[in-house]
Tab-separated table of C-alpha atoms in Angstrom:
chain	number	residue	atom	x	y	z
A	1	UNK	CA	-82.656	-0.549	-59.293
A	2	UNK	CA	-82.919	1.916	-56.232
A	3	UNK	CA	-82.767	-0.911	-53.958
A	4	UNK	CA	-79.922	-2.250	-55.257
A	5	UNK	CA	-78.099	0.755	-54.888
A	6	UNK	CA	-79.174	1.290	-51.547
A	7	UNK	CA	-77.705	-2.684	-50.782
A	8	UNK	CA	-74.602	-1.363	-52.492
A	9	UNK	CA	-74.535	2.132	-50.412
A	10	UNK	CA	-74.965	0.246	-47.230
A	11	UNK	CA	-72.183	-2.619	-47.660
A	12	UNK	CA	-69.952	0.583	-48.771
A	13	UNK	CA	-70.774	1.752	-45.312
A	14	UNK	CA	-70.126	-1.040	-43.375
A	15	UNK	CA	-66.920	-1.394	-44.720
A	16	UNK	CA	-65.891	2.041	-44.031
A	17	UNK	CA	-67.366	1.538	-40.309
A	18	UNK	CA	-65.085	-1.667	-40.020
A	19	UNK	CA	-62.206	-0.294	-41.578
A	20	UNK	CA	-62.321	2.796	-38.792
A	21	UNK	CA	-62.900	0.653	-35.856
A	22	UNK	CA	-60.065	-1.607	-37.256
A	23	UNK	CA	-57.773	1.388	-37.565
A	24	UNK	CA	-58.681	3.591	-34.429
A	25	UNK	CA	-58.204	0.059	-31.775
A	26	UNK	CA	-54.685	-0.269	-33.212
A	27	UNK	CA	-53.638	-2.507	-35.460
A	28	UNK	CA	-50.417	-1.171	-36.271
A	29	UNK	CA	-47.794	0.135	-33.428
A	30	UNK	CA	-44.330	1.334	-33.086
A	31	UNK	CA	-40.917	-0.040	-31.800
A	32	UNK	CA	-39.227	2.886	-30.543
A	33	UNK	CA	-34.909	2.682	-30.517
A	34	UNK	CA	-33.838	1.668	-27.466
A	35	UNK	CA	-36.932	-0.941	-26.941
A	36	UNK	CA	-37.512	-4.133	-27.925
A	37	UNK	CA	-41.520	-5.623	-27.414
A	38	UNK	CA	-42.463	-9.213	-26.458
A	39	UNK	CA	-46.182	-10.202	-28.660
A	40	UNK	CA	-48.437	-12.473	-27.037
A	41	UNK	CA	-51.729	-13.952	-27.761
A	42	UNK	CA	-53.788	-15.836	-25.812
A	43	UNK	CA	-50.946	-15.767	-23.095
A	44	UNK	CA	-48.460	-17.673	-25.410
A	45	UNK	CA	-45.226	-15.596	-27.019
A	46	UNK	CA	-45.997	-15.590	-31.037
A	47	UNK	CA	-43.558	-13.453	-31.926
A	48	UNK	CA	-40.828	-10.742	-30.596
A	49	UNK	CA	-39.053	-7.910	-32.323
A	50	UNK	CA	-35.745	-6.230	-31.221
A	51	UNK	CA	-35.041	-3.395	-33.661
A	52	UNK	CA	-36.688	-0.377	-34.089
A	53	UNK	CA	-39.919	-0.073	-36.921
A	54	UNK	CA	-43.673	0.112	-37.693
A	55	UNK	CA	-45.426	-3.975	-36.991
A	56	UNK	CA	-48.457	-5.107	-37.406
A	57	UNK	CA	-50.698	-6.956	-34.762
A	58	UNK	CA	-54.177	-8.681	-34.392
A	59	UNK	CA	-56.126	-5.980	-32.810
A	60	UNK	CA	-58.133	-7.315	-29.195
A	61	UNK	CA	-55.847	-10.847	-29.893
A	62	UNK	CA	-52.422	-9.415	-29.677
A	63	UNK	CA	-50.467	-8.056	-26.507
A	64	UNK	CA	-47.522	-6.109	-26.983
A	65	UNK	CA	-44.837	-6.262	-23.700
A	66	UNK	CA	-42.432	-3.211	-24.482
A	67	UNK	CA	-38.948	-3.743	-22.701
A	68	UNK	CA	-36.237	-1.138	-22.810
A	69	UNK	CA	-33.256	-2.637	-24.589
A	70	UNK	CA	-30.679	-0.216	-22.606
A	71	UNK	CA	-28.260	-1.352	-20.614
A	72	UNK	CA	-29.750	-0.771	-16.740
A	73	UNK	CA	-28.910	-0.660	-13.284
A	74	UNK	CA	-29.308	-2.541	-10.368
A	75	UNK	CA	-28.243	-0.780	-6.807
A	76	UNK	CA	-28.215	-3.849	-4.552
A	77	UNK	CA	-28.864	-3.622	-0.467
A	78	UNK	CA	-26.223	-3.617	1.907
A	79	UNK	CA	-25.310	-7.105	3.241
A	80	UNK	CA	-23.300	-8.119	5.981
A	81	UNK	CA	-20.394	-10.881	4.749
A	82	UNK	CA	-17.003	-12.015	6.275
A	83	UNK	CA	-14.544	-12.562	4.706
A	84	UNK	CA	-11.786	-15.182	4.440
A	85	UNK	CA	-10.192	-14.179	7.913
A	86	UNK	CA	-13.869	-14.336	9.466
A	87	UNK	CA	-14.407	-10.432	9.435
A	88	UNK	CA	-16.950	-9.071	8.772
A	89	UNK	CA	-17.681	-6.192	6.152
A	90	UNK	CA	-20.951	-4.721	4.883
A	91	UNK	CA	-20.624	-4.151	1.159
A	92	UNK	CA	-22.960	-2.326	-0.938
A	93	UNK	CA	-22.772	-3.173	-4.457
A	94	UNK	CA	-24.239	-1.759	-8.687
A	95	UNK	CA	-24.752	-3.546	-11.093
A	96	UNK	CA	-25.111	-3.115	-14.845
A	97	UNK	CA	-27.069	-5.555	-17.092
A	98	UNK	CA	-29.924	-5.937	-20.271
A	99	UNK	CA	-32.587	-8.120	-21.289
A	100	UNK	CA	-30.419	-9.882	-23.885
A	101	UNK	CA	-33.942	-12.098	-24.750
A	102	UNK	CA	-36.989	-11.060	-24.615
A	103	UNK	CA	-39.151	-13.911	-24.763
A	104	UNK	CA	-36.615	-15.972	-22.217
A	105	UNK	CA	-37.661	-13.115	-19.969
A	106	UNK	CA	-41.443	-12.336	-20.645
A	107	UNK	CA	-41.601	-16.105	-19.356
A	108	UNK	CA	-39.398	-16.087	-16.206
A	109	UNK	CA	-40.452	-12.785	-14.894
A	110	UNK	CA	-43.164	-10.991	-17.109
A	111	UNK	CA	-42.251	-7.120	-15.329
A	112	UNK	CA	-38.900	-5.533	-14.689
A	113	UNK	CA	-39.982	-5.832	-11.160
A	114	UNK	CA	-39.785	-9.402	-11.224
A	115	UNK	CA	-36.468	-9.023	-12.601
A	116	UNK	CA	-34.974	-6.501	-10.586
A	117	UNK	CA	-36.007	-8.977	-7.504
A	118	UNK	CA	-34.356	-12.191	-8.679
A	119	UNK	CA	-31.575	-10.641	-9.986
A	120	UNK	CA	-30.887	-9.371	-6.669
A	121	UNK	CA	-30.395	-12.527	-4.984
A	122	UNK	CA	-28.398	-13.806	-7.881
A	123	UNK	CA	-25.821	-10.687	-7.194
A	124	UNK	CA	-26.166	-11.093	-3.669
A	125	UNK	CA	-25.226	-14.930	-3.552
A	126	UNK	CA	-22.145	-14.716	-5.855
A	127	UNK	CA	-21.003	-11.261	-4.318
A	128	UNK	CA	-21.224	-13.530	-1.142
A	129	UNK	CA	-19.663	-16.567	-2.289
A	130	UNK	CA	-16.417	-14.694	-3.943
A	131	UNK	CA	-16.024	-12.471	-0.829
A	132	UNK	CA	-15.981	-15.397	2.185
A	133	UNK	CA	-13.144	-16.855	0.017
A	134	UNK	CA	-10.946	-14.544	0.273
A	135	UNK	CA	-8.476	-12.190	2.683
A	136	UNK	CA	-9.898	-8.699	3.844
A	137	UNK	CA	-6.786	-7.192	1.409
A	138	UNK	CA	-7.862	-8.618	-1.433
A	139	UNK	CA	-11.347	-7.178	-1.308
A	140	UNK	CA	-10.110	-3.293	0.134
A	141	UNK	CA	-6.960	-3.022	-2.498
A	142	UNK	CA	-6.715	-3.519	-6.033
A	143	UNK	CA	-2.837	-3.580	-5.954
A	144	UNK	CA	0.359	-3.969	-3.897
A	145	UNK	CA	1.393	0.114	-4.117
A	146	UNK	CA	1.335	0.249	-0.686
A	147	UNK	CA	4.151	-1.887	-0.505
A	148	UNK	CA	6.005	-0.078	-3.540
A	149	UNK	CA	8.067	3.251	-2.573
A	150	UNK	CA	9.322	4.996	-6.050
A	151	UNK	CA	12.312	6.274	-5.329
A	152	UNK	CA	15.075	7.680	-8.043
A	153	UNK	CA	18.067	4.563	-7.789
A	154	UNK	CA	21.066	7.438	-8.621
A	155	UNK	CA	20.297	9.219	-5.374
A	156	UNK	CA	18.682	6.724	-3.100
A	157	UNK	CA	21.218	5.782	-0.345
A	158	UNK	CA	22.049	3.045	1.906
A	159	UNK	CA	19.937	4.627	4.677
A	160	UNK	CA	16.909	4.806	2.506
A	161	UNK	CA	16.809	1.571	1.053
A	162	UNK	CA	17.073	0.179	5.319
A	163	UNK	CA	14.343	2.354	6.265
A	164	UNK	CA	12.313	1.269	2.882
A	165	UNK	CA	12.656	-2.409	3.628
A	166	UNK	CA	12.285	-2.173	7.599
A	167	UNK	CA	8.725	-0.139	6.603
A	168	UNK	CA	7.573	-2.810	4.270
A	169	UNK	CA	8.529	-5.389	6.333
A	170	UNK	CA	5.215	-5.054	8.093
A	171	UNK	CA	2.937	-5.461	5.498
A	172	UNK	CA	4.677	-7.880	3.199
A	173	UNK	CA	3.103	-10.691	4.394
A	174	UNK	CA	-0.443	-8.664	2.684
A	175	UNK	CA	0.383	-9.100	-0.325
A	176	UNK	CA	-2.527	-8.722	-3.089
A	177	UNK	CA	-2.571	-11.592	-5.742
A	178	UNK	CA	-6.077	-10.796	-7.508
A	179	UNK	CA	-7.121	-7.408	-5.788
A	180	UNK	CA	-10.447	-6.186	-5.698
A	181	UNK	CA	-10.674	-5.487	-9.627
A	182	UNK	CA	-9.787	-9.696	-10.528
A	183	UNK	CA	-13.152	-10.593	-7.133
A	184	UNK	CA	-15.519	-7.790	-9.316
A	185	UNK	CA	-15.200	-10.087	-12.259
A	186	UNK	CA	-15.466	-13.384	-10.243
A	187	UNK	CA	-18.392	-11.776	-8.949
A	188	UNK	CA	-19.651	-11.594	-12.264
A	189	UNK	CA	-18.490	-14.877	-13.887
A	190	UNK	CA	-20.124	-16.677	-10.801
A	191	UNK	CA	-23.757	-14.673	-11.458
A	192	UNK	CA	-23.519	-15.344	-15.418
A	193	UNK	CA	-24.105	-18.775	-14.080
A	194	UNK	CA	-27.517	-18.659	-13.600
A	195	UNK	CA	-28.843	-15.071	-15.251
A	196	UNK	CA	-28.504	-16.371	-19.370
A	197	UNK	CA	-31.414	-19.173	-18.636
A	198	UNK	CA	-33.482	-15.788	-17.646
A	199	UNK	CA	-32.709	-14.120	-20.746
A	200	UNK	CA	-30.547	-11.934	-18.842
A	201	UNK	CA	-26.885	-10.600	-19.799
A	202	UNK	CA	-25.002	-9.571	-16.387
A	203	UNK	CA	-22.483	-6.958	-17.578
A	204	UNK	CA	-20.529	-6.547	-14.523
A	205	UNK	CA	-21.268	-6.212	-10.430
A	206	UNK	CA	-18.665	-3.177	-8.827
A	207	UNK	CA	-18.872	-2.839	-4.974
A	208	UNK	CA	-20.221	0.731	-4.592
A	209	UNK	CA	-18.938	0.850	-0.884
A	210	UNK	CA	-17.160	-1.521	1.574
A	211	UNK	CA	-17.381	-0.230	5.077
A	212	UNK	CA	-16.335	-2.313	8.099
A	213	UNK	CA	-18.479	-3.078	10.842
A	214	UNK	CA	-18.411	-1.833	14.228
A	215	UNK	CA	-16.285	-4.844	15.655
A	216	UNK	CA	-13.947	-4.689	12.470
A	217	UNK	CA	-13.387	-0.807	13.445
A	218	UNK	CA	-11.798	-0.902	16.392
A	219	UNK	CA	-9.445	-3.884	15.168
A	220	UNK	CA	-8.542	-1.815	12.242
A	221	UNK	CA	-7.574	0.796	14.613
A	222	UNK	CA	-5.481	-1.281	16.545
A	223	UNK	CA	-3.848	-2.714	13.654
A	224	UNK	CA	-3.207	1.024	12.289
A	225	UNK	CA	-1.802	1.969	15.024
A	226	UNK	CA	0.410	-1.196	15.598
A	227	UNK	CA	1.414	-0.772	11.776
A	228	UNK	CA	2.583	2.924	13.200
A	229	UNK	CA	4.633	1.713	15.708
A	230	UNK	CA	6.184	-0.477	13.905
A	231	UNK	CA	7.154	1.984	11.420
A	232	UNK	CA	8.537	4.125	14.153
A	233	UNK	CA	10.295	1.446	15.485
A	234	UNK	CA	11.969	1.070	12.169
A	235	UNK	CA	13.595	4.617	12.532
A	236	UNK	CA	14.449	4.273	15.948
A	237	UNK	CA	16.412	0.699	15.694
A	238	UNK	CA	17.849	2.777	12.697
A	239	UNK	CA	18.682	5.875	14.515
A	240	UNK	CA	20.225	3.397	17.481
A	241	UNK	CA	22.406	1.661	15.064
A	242	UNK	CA	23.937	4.301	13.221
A	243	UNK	CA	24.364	6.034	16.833
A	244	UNK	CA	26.343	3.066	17.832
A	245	UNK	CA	28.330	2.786	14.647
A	246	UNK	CA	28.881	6.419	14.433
A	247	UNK	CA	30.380	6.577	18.513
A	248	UNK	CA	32.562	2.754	17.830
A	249	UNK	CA	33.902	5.177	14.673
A	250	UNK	CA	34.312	8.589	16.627
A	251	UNK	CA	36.314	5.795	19.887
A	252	UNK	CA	38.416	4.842	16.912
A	253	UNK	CA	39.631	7.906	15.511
A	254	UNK	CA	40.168	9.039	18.977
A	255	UNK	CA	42.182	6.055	19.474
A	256	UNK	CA	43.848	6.363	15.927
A	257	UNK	CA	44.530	10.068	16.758
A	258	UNK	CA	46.048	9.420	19.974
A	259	UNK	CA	48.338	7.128	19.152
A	260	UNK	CA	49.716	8.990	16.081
A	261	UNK	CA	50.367	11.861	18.569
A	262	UNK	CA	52.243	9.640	20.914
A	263	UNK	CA	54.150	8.592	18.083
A	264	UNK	CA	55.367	11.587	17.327
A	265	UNK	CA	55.733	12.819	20.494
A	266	UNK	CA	58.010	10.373	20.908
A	267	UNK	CA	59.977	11.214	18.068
A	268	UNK	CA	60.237	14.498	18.890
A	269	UNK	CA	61.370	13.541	22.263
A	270	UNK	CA	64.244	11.475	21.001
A	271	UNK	CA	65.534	13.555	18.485
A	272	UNK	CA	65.317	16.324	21.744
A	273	UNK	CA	67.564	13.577	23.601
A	274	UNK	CA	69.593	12.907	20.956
A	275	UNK	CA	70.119	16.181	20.123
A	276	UNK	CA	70.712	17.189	23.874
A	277	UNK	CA	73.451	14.247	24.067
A	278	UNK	CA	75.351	15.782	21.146
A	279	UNK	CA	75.377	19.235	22.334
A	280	UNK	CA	76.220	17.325	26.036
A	281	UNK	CA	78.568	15.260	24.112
A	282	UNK	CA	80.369	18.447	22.474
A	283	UNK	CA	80.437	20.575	25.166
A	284	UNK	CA	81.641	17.425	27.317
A	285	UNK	CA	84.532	17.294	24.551
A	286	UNK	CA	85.253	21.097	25.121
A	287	UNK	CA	86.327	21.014	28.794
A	288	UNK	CA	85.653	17.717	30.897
A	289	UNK	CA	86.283	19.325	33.725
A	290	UNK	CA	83.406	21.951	33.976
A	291	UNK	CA	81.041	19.411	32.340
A	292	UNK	CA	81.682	16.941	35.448
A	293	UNK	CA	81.363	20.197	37.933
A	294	UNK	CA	78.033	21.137	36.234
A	295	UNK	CA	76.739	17.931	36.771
A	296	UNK	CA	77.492	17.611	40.183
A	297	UNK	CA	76.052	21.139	41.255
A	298	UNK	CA	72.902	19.774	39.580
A	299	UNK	CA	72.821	16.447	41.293
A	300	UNK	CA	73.690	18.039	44.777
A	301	UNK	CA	70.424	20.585	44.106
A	302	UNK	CA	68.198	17.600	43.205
A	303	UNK	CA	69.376	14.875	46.042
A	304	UNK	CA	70.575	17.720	48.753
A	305	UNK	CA	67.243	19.989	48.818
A	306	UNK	CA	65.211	17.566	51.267
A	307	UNK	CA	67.695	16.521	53.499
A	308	UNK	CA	68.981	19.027	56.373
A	309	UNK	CA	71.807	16.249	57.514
A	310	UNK	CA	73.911	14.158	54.994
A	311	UNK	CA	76.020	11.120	56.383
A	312	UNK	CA	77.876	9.238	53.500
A	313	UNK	CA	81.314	7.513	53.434
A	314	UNK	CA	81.708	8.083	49.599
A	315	UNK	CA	83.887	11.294	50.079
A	316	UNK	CA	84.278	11.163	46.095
A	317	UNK	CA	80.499	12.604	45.672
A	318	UNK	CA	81.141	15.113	47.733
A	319	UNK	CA	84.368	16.552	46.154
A	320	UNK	CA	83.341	19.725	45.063
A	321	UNK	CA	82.084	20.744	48.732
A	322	UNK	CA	84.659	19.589	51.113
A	323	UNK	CA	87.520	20.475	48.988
A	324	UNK	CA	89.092	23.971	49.273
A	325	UNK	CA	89.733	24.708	45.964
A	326	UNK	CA	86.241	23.190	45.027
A	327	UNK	CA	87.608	20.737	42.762
């Protein structure tokens, strides 16, 4: 009887012993939120959980992979690329994305590492491929409000709307069709290609800086500057045109002026003559006599004055000198 209990007290004991080592190497663990864990045995995937809770697994058999289920980041080098025009730019870009399966990427990469190395090159390649395909314009601007001048249509004038449309004229053969919001989501669409068959969902890739290189620099410049002139040309083709219409309209109302005073300084004049041939007239009518004497003592001062000897057979125009009574 006392070795039976003894057999009894012993297997008790082992059990117990078991049951601790089963419970203190872990056969029960955790899925946090925000993770999702990848179980493996033997190497192979045999089972994966994405939501949050208390699982069990095969303790020294089982392998638990934890994976954040987060949305994360991905800050990619700059790379050198030109662009449609052959220019080159060096664009930096971010990216956000998540392990959208976690088995699909325990077998293509195992580690984030992994990950963060081939998605690279994915980004890289498509950020590439959208940016040699298109103009230098479309990847700088996301719209055409450069070309776009707001202006309040009840007091805009004549003037502005000439300088507005000799300003644009410049850069209206730039105009943006997709900008560089519609190339961020071809970027994308072109990556989503490849990343799914990884277990990978690319949320979206946003070019974190665009900087031109050196060579692109100085031809920027030049085109600034160009652009400047050309503005300031604008104003002074303006300025010369509205100078010229502004003198052709001051020569015109000179000319309009002038002749309005010759016109009435004409009719002044002959309403003077006519009025000086009435009061001629009537005072001829009053006494003929002294109106023919006047005259002559008025032609002799005009004709006589310059000449010290006269020699005339027309006694007639001399009457009022050679005769005695002066008549």
């Amino acid at each position: 009887m006392a070795k039976s209990n003894k057999k009894g007290w012993g297997l008790l004991i082992t059990v117990v012993i078991l049951a601790a080592l089963l419970l203190l190497t872990g056969p029960l663990y955790i899925v946090n939120e925000g993770k999702q864990v990848v179980v493996t045995r033997f190497g192979s995937i045999v089972n994966t959980h994405t939501e949050a809770g208390l699982y069990v697994k095969i303790p020294f058999l089982d392998k638990i992979t934890t994976y954040p289920k987060l949305v994360l980041s991905l800050d990619g080098d700059e790379q050198r690329i030109p662009t449609k025009e052959n220019q080159f730019i060096i664009v930096d870009t971010t990216s956000r994305w998540r392990i959208s399966d976690p088995a699909k990427f325990y077998q293509n990469f195992t580690t984030l590492d992994a990950a963060y190395n081939k998605l690279s090159d994915i980004i890289d390649s498509s950020c590439r491929t959208v940016i040699t395909q298109n103009r230098l314009s479309e990847i700088v601007r996301s719209s055409n409000i450069i070309n776009e001048t707001v202006v309040d249509s009840e007091t805009e004038d004549e003037d502005t709307k000439e300088i507005n449309s000799l300003v644009n004229e410049s850069t209206a053969n730039e105009l943006v069709t997709k900008g560089r919001g519609e190339l961020c989501r071809l970027m994308t669409v072109e990556a989503n290609k490849l990343v799914p068959e990884y277990g990978i969902d690319l949320i979206d890739i946003v070019p974190r800086q665009i900087k031109y290189s050196d060579e692109l620099t100085e031809s920027v410049y030049n085109r600034m500057i160009k652009d400047r002139n050309q503005v300031a040309q604008a104003y002074r083709s303006l300025g010369e045109g509205k100078k010229a219409e502004w003198l052709g309209r001051l020569e015109s109302d000179k000319r309009t002026i002038a002749s309005e005073a010759y016109r009435k300084s004409e009719e002044i004049k002959g309403n003077a003559d006519a009025q000086a041939a009435a009061i001629y007239a009537a005072a001829y009518n009053k006494d003929p006599e002294f109106y023919t004497f006047w005259k002559s003592m008025e032609s002799y001062k005009n004709n006589l004055k310059d000449y010290p000897a006269t020699y005339s057979t027309g006694m007639d125009y001399f009457k009022y000198l050679y005769s005695a009574e002066g008549r």
